[in-house]
Tab-separated table of C-alpha atoms and ligand atoms in Angstrom:
chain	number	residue	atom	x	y	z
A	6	UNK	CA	101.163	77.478	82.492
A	7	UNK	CA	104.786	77.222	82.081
A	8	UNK	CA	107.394	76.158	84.877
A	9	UNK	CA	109.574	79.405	86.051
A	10	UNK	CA	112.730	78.054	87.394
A	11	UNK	CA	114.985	80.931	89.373
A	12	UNK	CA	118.518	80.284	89.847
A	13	UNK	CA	119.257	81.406	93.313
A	14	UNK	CA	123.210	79.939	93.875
A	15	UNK	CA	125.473	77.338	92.945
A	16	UNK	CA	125.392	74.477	94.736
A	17	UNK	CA	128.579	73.631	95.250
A	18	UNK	CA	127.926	77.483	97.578
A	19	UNK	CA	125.843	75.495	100.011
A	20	UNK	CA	128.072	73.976	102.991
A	21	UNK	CA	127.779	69.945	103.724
A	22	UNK	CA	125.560	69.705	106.339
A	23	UNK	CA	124.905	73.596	106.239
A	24	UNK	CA	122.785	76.113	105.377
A	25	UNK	CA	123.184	79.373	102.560
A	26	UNK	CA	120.649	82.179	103.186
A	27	UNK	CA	119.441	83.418	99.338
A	28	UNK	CA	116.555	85.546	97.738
A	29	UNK	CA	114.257	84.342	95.372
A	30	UNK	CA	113.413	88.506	94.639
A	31	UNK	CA	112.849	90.136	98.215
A	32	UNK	CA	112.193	86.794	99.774
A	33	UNK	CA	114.519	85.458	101.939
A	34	UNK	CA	115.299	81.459	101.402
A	35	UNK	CA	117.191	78.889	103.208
A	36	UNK	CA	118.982	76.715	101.357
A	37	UNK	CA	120.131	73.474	103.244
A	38	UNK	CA	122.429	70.781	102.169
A	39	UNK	CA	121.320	67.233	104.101
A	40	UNK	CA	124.104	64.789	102.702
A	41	UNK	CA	124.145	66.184	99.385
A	42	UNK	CA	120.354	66.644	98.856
A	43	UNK	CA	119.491	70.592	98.538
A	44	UNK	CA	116.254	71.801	100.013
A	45	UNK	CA	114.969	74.995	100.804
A	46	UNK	CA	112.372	77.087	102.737
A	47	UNK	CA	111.560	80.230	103.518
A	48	UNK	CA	114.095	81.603	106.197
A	49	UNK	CA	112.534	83.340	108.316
A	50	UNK	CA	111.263	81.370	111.446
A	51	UNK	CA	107.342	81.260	111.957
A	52	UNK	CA	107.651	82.424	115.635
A	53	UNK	CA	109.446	85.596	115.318
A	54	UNK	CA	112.581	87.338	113.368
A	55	UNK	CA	114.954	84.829	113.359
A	56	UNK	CA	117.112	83.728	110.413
A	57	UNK	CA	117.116	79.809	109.787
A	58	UNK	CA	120.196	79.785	108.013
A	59	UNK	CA	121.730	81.021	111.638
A	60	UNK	CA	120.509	78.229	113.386
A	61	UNK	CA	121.500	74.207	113.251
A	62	UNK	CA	120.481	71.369	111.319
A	63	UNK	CA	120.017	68.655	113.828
A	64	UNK	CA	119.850	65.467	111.236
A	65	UNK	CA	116.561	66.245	109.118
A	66	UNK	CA	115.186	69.377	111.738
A	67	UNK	CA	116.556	72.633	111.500
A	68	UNK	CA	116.700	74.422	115.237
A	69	UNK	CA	115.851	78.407	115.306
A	70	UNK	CA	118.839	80.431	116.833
A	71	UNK	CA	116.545	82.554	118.818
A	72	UNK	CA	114.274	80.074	121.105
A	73	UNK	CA	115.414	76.586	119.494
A	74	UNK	CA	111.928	75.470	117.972
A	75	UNK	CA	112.314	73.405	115.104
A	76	UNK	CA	111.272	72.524	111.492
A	77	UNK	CA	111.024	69.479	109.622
A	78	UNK	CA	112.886	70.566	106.873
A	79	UNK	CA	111.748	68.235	104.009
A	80	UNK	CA	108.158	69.263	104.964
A	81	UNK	CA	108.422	72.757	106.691
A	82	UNK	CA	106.200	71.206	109.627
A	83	UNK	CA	107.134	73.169	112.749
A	84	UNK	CA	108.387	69.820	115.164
A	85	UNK	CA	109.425	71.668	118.155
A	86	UNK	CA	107.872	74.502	120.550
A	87	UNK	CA	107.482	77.270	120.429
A	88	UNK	CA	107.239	76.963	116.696
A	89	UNK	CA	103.418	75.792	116.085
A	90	UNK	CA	103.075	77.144	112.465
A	91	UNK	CA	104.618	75.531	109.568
A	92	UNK	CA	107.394	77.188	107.553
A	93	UNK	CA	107.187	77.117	103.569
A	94	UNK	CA	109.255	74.889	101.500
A	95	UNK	CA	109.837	75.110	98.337
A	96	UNK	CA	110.527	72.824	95.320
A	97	UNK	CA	114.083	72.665	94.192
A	98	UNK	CA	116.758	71.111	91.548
A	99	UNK	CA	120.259	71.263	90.839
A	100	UNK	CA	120.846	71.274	87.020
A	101	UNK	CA	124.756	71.837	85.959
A	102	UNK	CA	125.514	72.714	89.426
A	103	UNK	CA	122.908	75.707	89.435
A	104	UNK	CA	120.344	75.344	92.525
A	105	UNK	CA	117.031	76.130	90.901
A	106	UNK	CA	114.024	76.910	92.836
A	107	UNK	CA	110.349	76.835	91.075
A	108	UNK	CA	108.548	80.708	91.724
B	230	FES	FE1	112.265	80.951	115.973
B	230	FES	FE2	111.248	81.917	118.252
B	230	FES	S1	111.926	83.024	116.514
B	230	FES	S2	111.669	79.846	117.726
């Protein structure tokens, strides 16, 4: 089976230290930029309807905006109540500035 690589924003769109809320189709994705190094997961928190990219990377966690539980964000473990259910990540690379994420 052959890779399928979606370009979902530039980097250079996705704030130092920040986060950039995307689609990869109807799927909402948070892109985060830790020093330079883009990751993603999916953005909506595990305990409720809260967008990620609203809430605040705290060194390698990201905190919810709605009731501050927290994610690992390299991982998508859920580190902090009331999050108990991990969020998905998902694998991405920047290739001539383009952040790519594999579908
Ligand atoms: Fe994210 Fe409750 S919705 S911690």
């Amino acid at each position: 089976m052959t890779e399928k690589w979606i370009k979902v924003a530039n980097a250079a769109d996705v704030p130092e230290d920040g986060t950039l809320l995307v689609h990869l189709g109807t799927v909402p994705v948070c892109l985060y930029n830790l020093a330079g190094r883009i990751l993603a997961t999916h953005d909506t928190c595990t305990h409720g309807q809260a967008s990620l990219a609203d809430g605040f990377i705290d060194g390698e966690e990201i905190e919810c905006p709605l009731h501050q539980g927290r994610f690992h964000i390299a991982t998508g473990k859920a580190v902090g109540i009331p999050c108990l259910e991990d969020i998905r990540t998902y694998t991405v690379k920047v290739e001539d500035g383009e952040v790519l994420i594999k579908d």
